[in-house]
Each structure stands twice: as structure tokens, then as C-alpha cells.
mmCIF file of C-alpha atoms in Angstrom:
data_model
loop_
_atom_site.group_PDB
_atom_site.id
_atom_site.type_symbol
_atom_site.label_atom_id
_atom_site.label_comp_id
_atom_site.label_asym_id
_atom_site.label_seq_id
_atom_site.Cartn_x
_atom_site.Cartn_y
_atom_site.Cartn_z
ATOM 1 C CA MET Q 1 138.919 101.526 119.077
ATOM 2 C CA ARG Q 2 136.601 103.037 121.658
ATOM 3 C CA ALA Q 3 135.844 99.613 123.090
ATOM 4 C CA VAL Q 4 139.544 98.971 123.580
ATOM 5 C CA VAL Q 5 140.128 102.321 125.250
ATOM 6 C CA ALA Q 6 137.133 101.758 127.519
ATOM 7 C CA THR Q 7 138.712 98.605 128.944
ATOM 8 C CA SER Q 8 141.439 100.678 130.567
ATOM 9 C CA VAL Q 9 138.871 101.797 133.130
ATOM 10 C CA VAL Q 10 139.085 98.279 134.496
ATOM 11 C CA PHE Q 11 142.669 98.947 135.525
ATOM 12 C CA GLY Q 12 142.037 102.334 137.126
ATOM 13 C CA LEU Q 13 143.493 104.535 134.395
ATOM 14 C CA THR Q 14 142.240 108.069 133.817
ATOM 15 C CA LEU Q 15 139.153 108.138 131.620
ATOM 16 C CA PRO Q 16 135.874 110.110 131.531
ATOM 17 C CA SER Q 17 133.681 109.538 134.563
ATOM 18 C CA THR Q 18 129.963 108.880 134.731
ATOM 19 C CA ALA Q 19 129.473 112.501 135.792
ATOM 20 C CA ASP Q 20 131.156 113.649 132.571
ATOM 21 C CA ALA Q 21 128.820 111.408 130.570
ATOM 22 C CA GLU Q 22 125.848 113.026 132.299
ATOM 23 C CA LYS Q 23 127.204 116.496 131.451
ATOM 24 C CA LEU Q 24 127.501 115.506 127.821
ATOM 25 C CA GLU Q 25 123.968 114.083 127.724
ATOM 26 C CA ASP Q 26 122.616 117.283 129.297
ATOM 27 C CA MET Q 27 124.394 119.419 126.735
ATOM 28 C CA ALA Q 28 123.151 117.235 123.878
ATOM 29 C CA GLN Q 29 119.556 117.581 125.019
ATOM 30 C CA ARG Q 30 119.948 121.359 125.324
ATOM 31 C CA VAL Q 31 120.950 121.633 121.666
ATOM 32 C CA GLY Q 32 118.174 119.425 120.334
ATOM 33 C CA VAL Q 33 119.423 115.829 120.585
ATOM 34 C CA HIS Q 34 116.415 113.929 121.938
ATOM 35 C CA VAL Q 35 116.646 110.585 123.716
ATOM 36 C CA LEU Q 36 114.117 108.189 122.191
ATOM 37 C CA ALA Q 37 115.139 105.201 124.324
ATOM 38 C CA GLU Q 38 117.639 104.835 127.143
ATOM 39 C CA GLY Q 39 120.690 102.591 126.785
ATOM 40 C CA THR Q 40 120.281 98.964 127.824
ATOM 41 C CA SER Q 41 122.181 95.690 128.146
ATOM 42 C CA ASP Q 42 119.062 93.571 128.611
ATOM 43 C CA LYS Q 43 119.480 89.925 127.558
ATOM 44 C CA ASP Q 44 116.099 89.822 125.822
ATOM 45 C CA MET Q 45 117.112 92.863 123.782
ATOM 46 C CA LEU Q 46 120.411 91.153 122.967
ATOM 47 C CA ASN Q 47 118.647 88.051 121.637
ATOM 48 C CA TYR Q 48 116.197 90.178 119.661
ATOM 49 C CA THR Q 49 119.027 92.195 118.124
ATOM 50 C CA LYS Q 50 121.024 89.105 117.153
ATOM 51 C CA SER Q 51 118.060 87.824 115.171
ATOM 52 C CA ARG Q 52 117.796 91.081 113.225
ATOM 53 C CA ILE Q 53 121.392 91.381 112.058
ATOM 54 C CA PRO Q 54 121.360 91.247 108.212
ATOM 55 C CA TRP Q 55 122.896 87.773 108.051
ATOM 56 C CA ALA Q 56 121.470 86.920 104.616
ATOM 57 C CA ARG Q 57 123.076 89.964 103.003
ATOM 58 C CA MET Q 58 126.582 89.343 104.317
ATOM 59 C CA SER Q 59 129.269 87.202 102.719
ATOM 60 C CA PRO Q 60 130.066 83.818 104.345
ATOM 61 C CA ARG Q 61 133.350 85.209 105.670
ATOM 62 C CA SER Q 62 131.622 88.243 107.187
ATOM 63 C CA ARG Q 63 128.990 86.036 108.824
ATOM 64 C CA GLN Q 64 131.727 83.881 110.303
ATOM 65 C CA ARG Q 65 133.605 86.846 111.761
ATOM 66 C CA ALA Q 66 130.469 88.315 113.295
ATOM 67 C CA SER Q 67 129.466 84.945 114.749
ATOM 68 C CA GLU Q 68 132.862 84.479 116.411
ATOM 69 C CA ILE Q 69 132.241 87.583 118.515
ATOM 70 C CA LEU Q 70 128.579 86.864 119.256
ATOM 71 C CA ASN Q 71 129.270 83.255 120.266
ATOM 72 C CA ASP Q 72 131.842 84.309 122.868
ATOM 73 C CA LEU Q 73 130.396 87.625 123.984
ATOM 74 C CA SER Q 74 131.856 89.530 126.922
ATOM 75 C CA GLN Q 75 129.628 92.602 126.888
ATOM 76 C CA TYR Q 76 126.619 93.934 124.987
ATOM 77 C CA ARG Q 77 125.307 97.486 124.940
ATOM 78 C CA ARG Q 78 122.502 99.150 123.036
ATOM 79 C CA MET Q 79 123.426 102.804 123.429
ATOM 80 C CA PRO Q 80 120.733 105.475 123.798
ATOM 81 C CA SER Q 81 118.555 105.798 120.705
ATOM 82 C CA LEU Q 82 118.680 109.419 119.591
ATOM 83 C CA GLN Q 83 116.848 111.797 117.289
ATOM 84 C CA TYR Q 84 118.184 115.129 116.027
ATOM 85 C CA ARG Q 85 118.193 117.473 113.068
ATOM 86 C CA VAL Q 86 120.722 116.530 110.428
ATOM 87 C CA ASP Q 87 121.930 117.198 106.903
ATOM 88 C CA THR Q 88 121.362 113.857 105.180
ATOM 89 C CA GLY Q 89 124.153 114.317 102.647
ATOM 90 C CA ILE Q 90 126.782 115.160 105.258
ATOM 91 C CA TYR Q 91 125.587 112.367 107.564
ATOM 92 C CA GLN Q 92 125.831 109.634 104.941
ATOM 93 C CA TYR Q 93 129.102 110.926 103.542
ATOM 94 C CA LEU Q 94 130.782 110.755 106.952
ATOM 95 C CA ILE Q 95 129.429 107.244 107.554
ATOM 96 C CA SER Q 96 130.881 106.161 104.210
ATOM 97 C CA HIS Q 97 134.222 107.885 104.945
ATOM 98 C CA PRO Q 98 135.042 107.625 108.662
ATOM 99 C CA ASP Q 99 138.653 108.638 107.997
ATOM 100 C CA VAL Q 100 137.352 112.048 106.876
ATOM 101 C CA ALA Q 101 135.370 112.420 110.102
ATOM 102 C CA VAL Q 102 138.427 111.543 112.195
ATOM 103 C CA SER Q 103 140.567 114.017 110.245
ATOM 104 C CA THR Q 104 138.104 116.829 111.000
ATOM 105 C CA TRP Q 105 138.222 115.882 114.698
ATOM 106 C CA ARG Q 106 141.961 116.536 114.674
ATOM 107 C CA VAL Q 107 141.511 119.895 112.932
ATOM 108 C CA MET Q 108 138.981 120.937 115.584
ATOM 109 C CA GLY Q 109 141.228 119.744 118.389
ATOM 110 C CA ILE Q 110 138.645 117.399 119.912
ATOM 111 C CA SER Q 111 140.614 114.195 119.261
ATOM 112 C CA LYS Q 112 144.145 113.064 118.438
ATOM 113 C CA LEU Q 113 143.013 109.816 116.854
ATOM 114 C CA ASN Q 114 144.607 108.971 113.516
ATOM 115 C CA MET Q 115 142.833 106.870 110.889
ATOM 116 C CA ARG Q 116 143.705 105.990 107.337
ATOM 117 C CA GLN Q 117 141.952 103.920 104.724
ATOM 118 C CA THR Q 118 143.928 100.815 103.752
ATOM 119 C CA GLY Q 119 141.407 99.090 101.483
ATOM 120 C CA LYS Q 120 137.986 99.516 99.949
ATOM 121 C CA PHE Q 121 136.333 98.767 103.276
ATOM 122 C CA GLU Q 122 139.303 98.616 105.665
ATOM 123 C CA TYR Q 123 140.838 101.225 107.978
ATOM 124 C CA GLU Q 124 143.714 101.423 110.444
ATOM 125 C CA ALA Q 125 143.649 103.686 113.490
ATOM 126 C CA SER Q 126 145.901 104.659 116.366
ATOM 127 C CA ALA Q 127 145.728 107.068 119.293
ATOM 128 C CA ALA Q 128 148.292 108.763 121.506
ATOM 129 C CA ASP Q 129 146.956 106.907 124.557
ATOM 130 C CA GLY Q 130 148.395 103.607 123.338
ATOM 131 C CA SER Q 131 145.379 102.141 121.556
ATOM 132 C CA GLU Q 132 145.565 100.937 117.982
ATOM 133 C CA GLY Q 133 143.530 98.688 115.757
ATOM 134 C CA ILE Q 134 141.843 97.955 112.474
ATOM 135 C CA ALA Q 135 138.229 98.321 111.398
ATOM 136 C CA ASP Q 136 136.440 96.946 108.383
ATOM 137 C CA VAL Q 137 132.885 97.058 107.116
ATOM 138 C CA LEU Q 138 130.915 93.814 106.907
ATOM 139 C CA TRP Q 139 127.754 95.377 105.449
ATOM 140 C CA ARG Q 140 126.590 98.881 104.635
ATOM 141 C CA ASP Q 141 123.486 100.228 102.904
ATOM 142 C CA ASN Q 142 121.371 103.387 103.085
ATOM 143 C CA ASN Q 143 120.043 102.620 106.563
ATOM 144 C CA GLN Q 144 122.782 100.774 108.414
ATOM 145 C CA CYS Q 145 126.472 100.031 108.768
ATOM 146 C CA LEU Q 146 127.797 96.865 110.411
ATOM 147 C CA PHE Q 147 131.532 96.749 111.059
ATOM 148 C CA ILE Q 148 134.167 94.997 113.166
ATOM 149 C CA VAL Q 149 136.907 96.675 115.196
ATOM 150 C CA GLN Q 150 139.906 94.684 116.417
ATOM 151 C CA GLY Q 151 142.509 96.408 118.529
ATOM 152 C CA LYS Q 152 144.799 96.510 121.517
ATOM 153 C CA TYR Q 153 145.649 98.901 124.312
ATOM 154 C CA THR Q 154 149.140 99.196 125.767
ATOM 155 C CA SER Q 155 150.272 101.137 128.821
ATOM 156 C CA PRO Q 156 153.378 101.169 131.049
ATOM 157 C CA LEU Q 157 150.978 100.519 133.935
ATOM 158 C CA LEU Q 158 149.911 97.180 132.447
ATOM 159 C CA PRO Q 159 151.949 93.967 132.284
ATOM 160 C CA GLY Q 160 150.932 93.435 128.661
ATOM 161 C CA ALA Q 161 148.651 94.638 125.903
ATOM 162 C CA VAL Q 162 144.891 94.349 126.363
ATOM 163 C CA HIS Q 163 143.251 92.901 123.241
ATOM 164 C CA ALA Q 164 139.602 93.267 122.311
ATOM 165 C CA SER Q 165 137.300 93.006 119.333
ATOM 166 C CA ALA Q 166 133.887 94.542 118.819
ATOM 167 C CA LEU Q 167 131.023 94.186 116.392
ATOM 168 C CA VAL Q 168 129.292 97.565 115.987
ATOM 169 C CA TRP Q 169 125.905 98.009 114.325
ATOM 170 C CA LEU Q 170 124.723 101.514 113.403
ATOM 171 C CA GLN Q 171 121.118 101.810 112.231
ATOM 172 C CA TYR Q 172 119.453 105.049 111.158
ATOM 173 C CA ARG Q 173 116.347 106.398 109.461
ATOM 174 C CA PHE Q 174 115.749 109.847 107.964
ATOM 175 C CA VAL Q 175 112.325 111.334 108.716
ATOM 176 C CA LYS Q 176 110.696 114.682 108.023
ATOM 177 C CA GLY Q 177 109.711 117.105 110.755
ATOM 178 C CA LYS Q 178 106.487 119.070 110.543
ATOM 179 C CA ASP Q 179 108.534 122.109 109.571
ATOM 180 C CA GLY Q 180 110.109 120.185 106.685
ATOM 181 C CA SER Q 181 113.472 119.727 108.384
ATOM 182 C CA ASP Q 182 115.384 116.454 108.079
ATOM 183 C CA LEU Q 183 115.740 114.398 111.254
ATOM 184 C CA VAL Q 184 117.660 111.207 111.872
ATOM 185 C CA ASN Q 185 116.568 108.435 114.221
ATOM 186 C CA GLN Q 186 119.814 106.757 115.233
ATOM 187 C CA GLN Q 187 120.652 103.598 117.126
ATOM 188 C CA VAL Q 188 124.066 102.041 117.837
ATOM 189 C CA GLU Q 189 124.700 98.615 119.343
ATOM 190 C CA THR Q 190 128.054 97.178 120.365
ATOM 191 C CA PHE Q 191 129.062 93.566 121.008
ATOM 192 C CA ILE Q 192 132.467 93.240 122.709
ATOM 193 C CA HIS Q 193 134.749 90.222 123.060
ATOM 194 C CA PHE Q 194 137.900 89.969 125.225
ATOM 195 C CA PRO Q 195 140.062 86.931 124.355
ATOM 196 C CA SER Q 196 141.717 87.002 127.800
ATOM 197 C CA GLY Q 197 139.623 85.271 130.451
ATOM 198 C CA ALA Q 198 141.092 87.463 133.186
ATOM 199 C CA VAL Q 199 140.271 90.688 131.338
ATOM 200 C CA ASP Q 200 136.824 89.362 130.500
ATOM 201 C CA ALA Q 201 136.059 88.621 134.172
ATOM 202 C CA VAL Q 202 137.199 92.042 135.385
ATOM 203 C CA ALA Q 203 135.426 93.827 132.516
ATOM 204 C CA ARG Q 204 132.153 92.168 133.444
ATOM 205 C CA MET Q 205 132.496 93.476 136.991
ATOM 206 C CA ALA Q 206 133.179 96.971 135.659
ATOM 207 C CA SER Q 207 130.405 96.867 133.030
ATOM 208 C CA ARG Q 208 128.492 99.744 134.647
ATOM 209 C CA VAL Q 209 131.439 102.058 134.064
ATOM 210 C CA THR Q 210 132.178 100.867 130.537
ATOM 211 C CA ASN Q 211 128.479 101.104 129.625
ATOM 212 C CA SER Q 212 128.552 104.752 130.694
ATOM 213 C CA ILE Q 213 131.536 105.376 128.427
ATOM 214 C CA LEU Q 214 129.839 103.670 125.487
ATOM 215 C CA ASP Q 215 126.715 105.785 126.029
ATOM 216 C CA ARG Q 216 128.900 108.884 126.180
ATOM 217 C CA ASN Q 217 130.369 107.965 122.786
ATOM 218 C CA ALA Q 218 126.878 107.905 121.254
ATOM 219 C CA PHE Q 219 126.247 111.470 122.429
ATOM 220 C CA GLU Q 220 129.697 112.648 121.281
ATOM 221 C CA VAL Q 221 129.218 111.300 117.769
ATOM 222 C CA SER Q 222 125.683 112.699 117.558
ATOM 223 C CA LEU Q 223 126.839 116.161 118.650
ATOM 224 C CA TYR Q 224 129.537 116.018 115.988
ATOM 225 C CA ALA Q 225 127.028 115.046 113.269
ATOM 226 C CA LYS Q 226 124.718 117.851 114.391
ATOM 227 C CA MET Q 227 127.604 120.331 114.347
ATOM 228 C CA MET Q 228 128.580 119.401 110.812
ATOM 229 C CA SER Q 229 124.958 119.546 109.664
ATOM 230 C CA GLN Q 230 124.416 122.986 111.146
ATOM 231 C CA ALA Q 231 127.641 124.229 109.613
ATOM 232 C CA ALA Q 232 126.555 122.945 106.184
ATOM 233 C CA GLU Q 233 123.278 124.839 106.535
ATOM 234 C CA LYS Q 234 124.481 128.127 108.046
ATOM 235 C CA GLU Q 235 128.244 128.350 107.490
ATOM 236 C CA PRO Q 236 129.390 126.242 104.524
ATOM 237 C CA GLU Q 237 132.499 128.429 104.288
ATOM 238 C CA TRP Q 238 133.521 127.036 107.680
ATOM 239 C CA ILE Q 239 133.521 123.528 106.190
ATOM 240 C CA ASP Q 240 135.576 124.861 103.264
ATOM 241 C CA GLN Q 241 138.221 125.957 105.772
ATOM 242 C CA LEU Q 242 137.919 122.708 107.710
ATOM 243 C CA ALA Q 243 138.413 120.642 104.567
ATOM 244 C CA SER Q 244 141.462 122.657 103.534
ATOM 245 C CA ARG Q 245 143.218 121.673 106.777
ATOM 246 C CA MET Q 246 142.457 117.959 106.752
ATOM 247 C CA GLU Q 247 145.418 115.609 106.800
ATOM 248 C CA GLY Q 248 145.765 111.863 106.450
ATOM 249 C CA VAL Q 249 143.110 111.531 103.725
ATOM 250 C CA PRO Q 250 143.370 111.481 99.904
ATOM 251 C CA PRO Q 251 143.338 115.028 98.473
ATOM 252 C CA HIS Q 252 140.063 114.502 96.589
ATOM 253 C CA ARG Q 253 138.258 113.871 99.889
ATOM 254 C CA ARG Q 254 138.473 117.616 100.582
ATOM 255 C CA ASP Q 255 136.460 118.456 97.488
ATOM 256 C CA GLU Q 256 134.001 115.667 98.268
ATOM 257 C CA LEU Q 257 133.357 116.966 101.766
ATOM 258 C CA ILE Q 258 132.794 120.498 100.437
ATOM 259 C CA GLN Q 259 130.446 119.155 97.764
ATOM 260 C CA ALA Q 260 128.471 117.181 100.360
ATOM 261 C CA ALA Q 261 128.142 120.302 102.510
ATOM 262 C CA ARG Q 262 126.991 122.432 99.578
ATOM 263 C CA ARG Q 263 124.684 119.829 98.064
ATOM 264 C CA ARG Q 264 121.535 121.645 99.182
ATOM 265 C CA GLN Q 265 122.755 124.982 97.834
ATOM 266 C CA THR Q 266 123.792 123.419 94.519
ATOM 267 C CA ALA Q 267 120.437 121.678 94.121
ATOM 268 C CA SER Q 268 118.599 124.995 94.536
ATOM 269 C CA THR Q 269 120.385 126.624 91.586
ATOM 270 C CA SER Q 270 120.095 125.828 87.904
ATOM 271 C CA GLN Q 271 123.873 125.678 87.532
ATOM 272 C CA ALA Q 272 126.157 123.815 89.925
ATOM 273 C CA MET Q 273 128.259 126.027 92.131
ATOM 274 C CA PRO Q 274 131.989 125.662 91.374
ATOM 275 C CA LEU Q 275 133.991 124.134 94.180
ATOM 276 C CA PRO Q 276 136.280 126.544 96.000
ATOM 277 C CA HIS Q 277 139.999 126.053 95.817
ATOM 278 C CA THR Q 278 140.990 123.691 98.649
ATOM 279 C CA ARG Q 279 144.762 123.503 98.428
ATOM 280 C CA ARG Q 280 145.991 123.467 101.991
ATOM 281 C CA PRO Q 281 147.600 126.851 102.752
ATOM 282 C CA ASP Q 282 150.392 127.307 105.260
ATOM 283 C CA ARG Q 283 148.088 128.900 107.818
ATOM 284 C CA VAL Q 284 144.295 128.849 107.882
ATOM 285 C CA ALA Q 285 142.417 130.194 110.879
ATOM 286 C CA LEU Q 286 139.006 128.668 111.482
ATOM 287 C CA SER Q 287 136.288 131.203 112.158
ATOM 288 C CA ASP Q 288 135.303 131.705 115.791
ATOM 289 C CA SER Q 289 131.784 132.737 114.821
ATOM 290 C CA GLY Q 290 128.630 130.688 114.452
ATOM 291 C CA GLU Q 291 126.873 127.800 116.150
ATOM 292 C CA PHE Q 292 129.367 125.271 114.792
ATOM 293 C CA ARG Q 293 132.290 126.738 116.716
ATOM 294 C CA ARG Q 294 130.243 127.047 119.886
ATOM 295 C CA PHE Q 295 129.327 123.382 119.663
ATOM 296 C CA ALA Q 296 132.957 122.407 119.171
ATOM 297 C CA ASP Q 297 134.091 124.535 122.107
ATOM 298 C CA SER Q 298 131.391 123.101 124.354
ATOM 299 C CA LEU Q 299 132.355 119.539 123.466
ATOM 300 C CA HIS Q 300 135.996 120.297 124.192
ATOM 301 C CA ARG Q 301 135.051 121.796 127.569
ATOM 302 C CA VAL Q 302 133.139 118.652 128.496
ATOM 303 C CA LYS Q 303 136.116 116.473 127.591
ATOM 304 C CA GLU Q 304 138.344 118.658 129.763
ATOM 305 C CA GLY Q 305 135.917 118.482 132.705
ATOM 306 C CA VAL Q 306 135.008 122.172 132.595
ATOM 307 C CA PRO Q 307 131.410 122.994 133.655
ATOM 308 C CA VAL Q 308 129.190 123.206 130.615
ATOM 309 C CA VAL Q 309 127.671 126.521 129.578
ATOM 310 C CA ALA Q 310 124.318 125.991 127.894
ATOM 311 C CA VAL Q 311 124.466 126.666 124.176
ATOM 312 C CA SER Q 312 120.745 127.224 123.919
ATOM 313 C CA GLN Q 313 117.693 126.798 126.055
ATOM 314 C CA PRO Q 314 115.573 123.662 125.734
ATOM 315 C CA THR Q 315 112.655 124.233 123.408
ATOM 316 C CA GLY Q 316 110.313 121.904 125.223
ATOM 317 C CA PRO Q 317 110.065 119.109 127.765
ATOM 318 C CA MET Q 318 111.561 115.734 127.009
ATOM 319 C CA PRO Q 319 109.018 112.945 126.419
ATOM 320 C CA ALA Q 320 107.887 111.003 129.451
ATOM 321 C CA PRO Q 321 108.547 107.273 129.654
ATOM 322 C CA THR Q 322 105.829 104.960 128.423
ATOM 323 C CA GLY Q 323 104.027 102.511 130.648
ATOM 324 C CA ASN Q 324 106.878 100.028 130.608
ATOM 325 C CA GLY Q 325 109.392 102.642 131.767
ATOM 326 C CA ARG Q 326 111.179 103.147 128.427
ATOM 327 C CA ILE Q 327 111.053 106.136 126.135
ATOM 328 C CA VAL Q 328 110.237 104.647 122.765
ATOM 329 C CA ALA Q 329 109.497 105.934 119.284
ATOM 330 C CA ASN Q 330 106.849 104.843 116.837
ATOM 331 C CA GLN Q 331 108.543 103.991 113.592
ATOM 332 C CA ARG Q 332 105.687 105.181 111.420
ATOM 333 C CA GLY Q 333 104.638 107.829 113.912
ATOM 334 C CA MET Q 334 107.874 109.812 113.910
ATOM 335 C CA SER Q 335 106.775 112.927 112.125
ATOM 336 C CA PRO Q 336 107.772 115.515 114.694
ATOM 337 C CA ALA Q 337 108.787 119.102 114.455
ATOM 338 C CA SER Q 338 112.507 119.613 114.807
ATOM 339 C CA ASP Q 339 112.317 119.786 118.581
ATOM 340 C CA GLU Q 340 109.316 117.550 119.217
ATOM 341 C CA VAL Q 341 109.199 113.794 119.659
ATOM 342 C CA VAL Q 342 106.177 111.679 118.773
ATOM 343 C CA ARG Q 343 105.934 108.415 120.674
ATOM 344 C CA GLY Q 344 104.225 105.145 119.877
ATOM 345 C CA ASN Q 345 103.770 101.869 121.690
ATOM 346 C CA ASP Q 346 106.856 99.757 122.392
ATOM 347 C CA SER Q 347 108.336 100.200 118.932
ATOM 348 C CA GLU Q 348 111.956 100.309 117.864
ATOM 349 C CA ILE Q 349 114.106 102.636 115.846
ATOM 350 C CA ALA Q 350 115.956 99.699 114.265
ATOM 351 C CA ALA Q 351 116.316 99.466 110.501
ATOM 352 C CA ASP Q 352 114.020 97.151 108.575
ATOM 353 C CA SER Q 353 116.106 94.915 106.354
ATOM 354 C CA SER Q 354 113.257 94.764 103.824
ATOM 355 C CA THR Q 355 114.227 98.116 102.321
ATOM 356 C CA ASP Q 356 117.269 100.254 101.724
ATOM 357 C CA THR Q 357 115.560 103.523 100.847
ATOM 358 C CA GLU Q 358 112.112 103.730 102.458
ATOM 359 C CA TYR Q 359 111.349 104.575 106.055
ATOM 360 C CA GLU Q 360 109.044 101.649 106.745
ATOM 361 C CA ALA Q 361 107.679 100.074 109.890
ATOM 362 C CA ASP Q 362 109.311 96.955 111.242
ATOM 363 C CA SER Q 363 107.006 94.045 112.019
ATOM 364 C CA SER Q 364 107.631 94.664 115.726
ATOM 365 C CA VAL Q 365 106.037 98.115 115.600
ATOM 366 C CA ASN Q 366 102.743 98.465 117.383
ATOM 367 C CA GLY Q 367 102.127 102.192 117.259
ATOM 368 C CA ASN Q 368 98.935 104.176 116.955
ATOM 369 C CA SER Q 369 100.253 107.463 115.576
ATOM 370 C CA ALA Q 370 99.442 108.480 112.040
ATOM 371 C CA ALA Q 371 102.068 107.534 109.507
ATOM 372 C CA SER Q 372 104.357 110.220 108.225
ATOM 373 C CA SER Q 373 105.466 110.436 104.633
ATOM 374 C CA PRO Q 374 108.546 108.302 104.085
ATOM 375 C CA SER Q 375 111.726 110.201 103.429
ATOM 376 C CA LYS Q 376 113.890 108.949 100.601
ATOM 377 C CA ALA Q 377 117.461 108.557 101.703
ATOM 378 C CA PRO Q 378 120.134 109.595 99.206
ATOM 379 C CA PRO Q 379 122.245 106.722 97.900
ATOM 380 C CA ALA Q 380 125.351 105.940 99.926
ATOM 381 C CA SER Q 381 128.497 107.379 98.404
ATOM 382 C CA ALA Q 382 130.446 104.115 98.849
ATOM 383 C CA PRO Q 383 129.638 100.729 97.289
ATOM 384 C CA ILE Q 384 127.686 98.173 99.255
ATOM 385 C CA ARG Q 385 129.744 95.293 100.529
ATOM 386 C CA LYS Q 386 128.160 91.877 100.213
#
């Protein structure tokens, strides 16, 4: 859906500017979202990434659909690789149930996107700006999610609908900070195809702008995940209220979201905490207190073009680029404190297809840092699609 909306930049419609993307990145860094590697569209990186897609695990039909996009590619982008503190249960639940995430966006007023689940791994979405489409998961396990989005964008300013399809690959690893906090190392890559030759040609010329928008999306989603994680830790009652106001999802999703948010509290007691009543009342006012609300307000201000007010001061300098000019992370050497990044030598954050639960080094890693203890990822709440 985002890829389709981004194409409207090509035709001069109103969308976030590069300056807005820079504001959002600055705000993300101020609240503890660290950039491990800058975004890139390098062809060598593209070829490397293609070879690492979990082809052997996918069904023949899924492999065919992914290949159709990759064999006629219009645009590739590896968005900035990020690291930030996260609640692992909340993070994986929202990956398994993107319709729940979208519903919470509407409650918070940061998006008007609508999404509903239409099958075990299929979703439909639409937005007020004229974009609509479908998304379905090709493969998902405890460290990655590979899915396809197919959609179109319509506008009275255009002679016809703009069609696009995108293959999106999210990879993530949970690691432990020195203070015992849970961190996620996250990487998102997008492969976009425009069936129209004219749109494809113009989109290639405007790739710098669309790349900026894609990078902005990575920061937006990461800020959202951090907000939800912080709310689960400090204000679980806020998530109770949020869940009670969700619309467009099955009723039992409200209890599931609350349970995911309270998982840590429940695990620390000998008897499970009963779930609060989540029937949607006529009027529920979300609390204006706490870090969660401040994050949400700041994100909304960025989207509206209002100057950002720092939520908190940076806790330390960002890591300097390595000798080859890229900020990279050592896959075994990522054992930082919550606001500290440990770097290695030219290694990647990408998931290793050899394991679904361990944080293990990929064969491409060439780091010198001492290995950190692997962090077991909780099982995904949705079945794996093969």
C-alpha cells in the first residue's frame, strides 16, 4: 500500500517531503532508535539480497509470485537498518496481526488506513487518499516475514489508476542489552514493480524522492513499535483502553492484544492475571499522560509538518561510519546497552535462514566483537506458511 501511495509523488501530488523524513529520523534517534546501516539501492546489495530470500521454504506458487516481481523490477530499496528497545511479545504479535496494528493507528489518529483480514494469510486495505490493495504472506517465521502487496492508486488528477506490486521482506533479531533489556535489530527491503512502462520510466527518474518516503516509513513503523513496547512496560492500562476502541478486527483480537501487552506481568506472578473487560464502551478517553502519548503526539506533529519538540535528549553519540562509509552491526557482537551500539566489520543484520529461534551469525559476518548470549524469540502467534 505504501509503495502505491509513494508513486503519486511522480505526478506532483502532495506527499511528505524529504525534509519531513529527516525530521522523523531525527526524532527517532532522540528517543533511542539507532541507525545501524543507512538505506541503499545498491545493485550489489540487491543481488546479495535476492540470493538470501528463503526460496526453499516457500511453496511453488509463492516462489513464482515473488519471482515475477524480481524478474521485472522497477525499484529496489533496503531501508535503514534500525535497532531499538522493544517488547518481544508485542512486536511479534503485531507482525502476525497487521490488521490489529492498523486498527490502533486509527484509534490514535495517526492514520486513516483500513485493513481487514480476509483469509488465513490474506488482507485487504484501503485509504481515504484513493489507494487500495491486497496483501498476503508468502513466508513467516520467528525472524522474518515475506509478503506481497498488490494495489492501485486513483486520483481525479490522473487519467487512470496507477497499479503497482511490491515484495516486502522484514527481517529481525532479538538481542539482549547489557542492562538486560530486549532490543530488536530490524531490516526491511522492498522490491517494487510497475506494470505500466510509462509509470515505470517516470518512477525511476523520481527514485530519490520515493526512496526517501520508503525510508520514512521504516522510521514511522519503528517509532510505533517502540511506542507500543513502552506502553506495555509502563502503562498497560493505556493498551487496555486502546484495545477497547479498536474497530475492524474480530472481537477476540482485543483480548489477545491486552494479553500480549501484559505477558511480562503475567509471567512474573504465580497466577495469571485475569483479562480486563474489553467491551467497547460508548465513549473512552485515552489517557494524555505517559511516554506513549507523547510519542503519538510527536509522530502526528511530524506528519502535519509541525516542528518537532524533542521528547528526550540523546543519551550518547551515534556510531561513526566504518572504513567503507557504512554504519554496520556485528551480528554476534550486538550486545549493547539499551542506548549503545556495538559495531563489527561489514556484517549484516539480515536473518539467517538456518534457524528460526536462535540469534546466530550469518556466514557473511566478519566481526571481531565478543559474542553475546543468543536471545530466544517467543514462537510466532500465527502459523507458518509454507
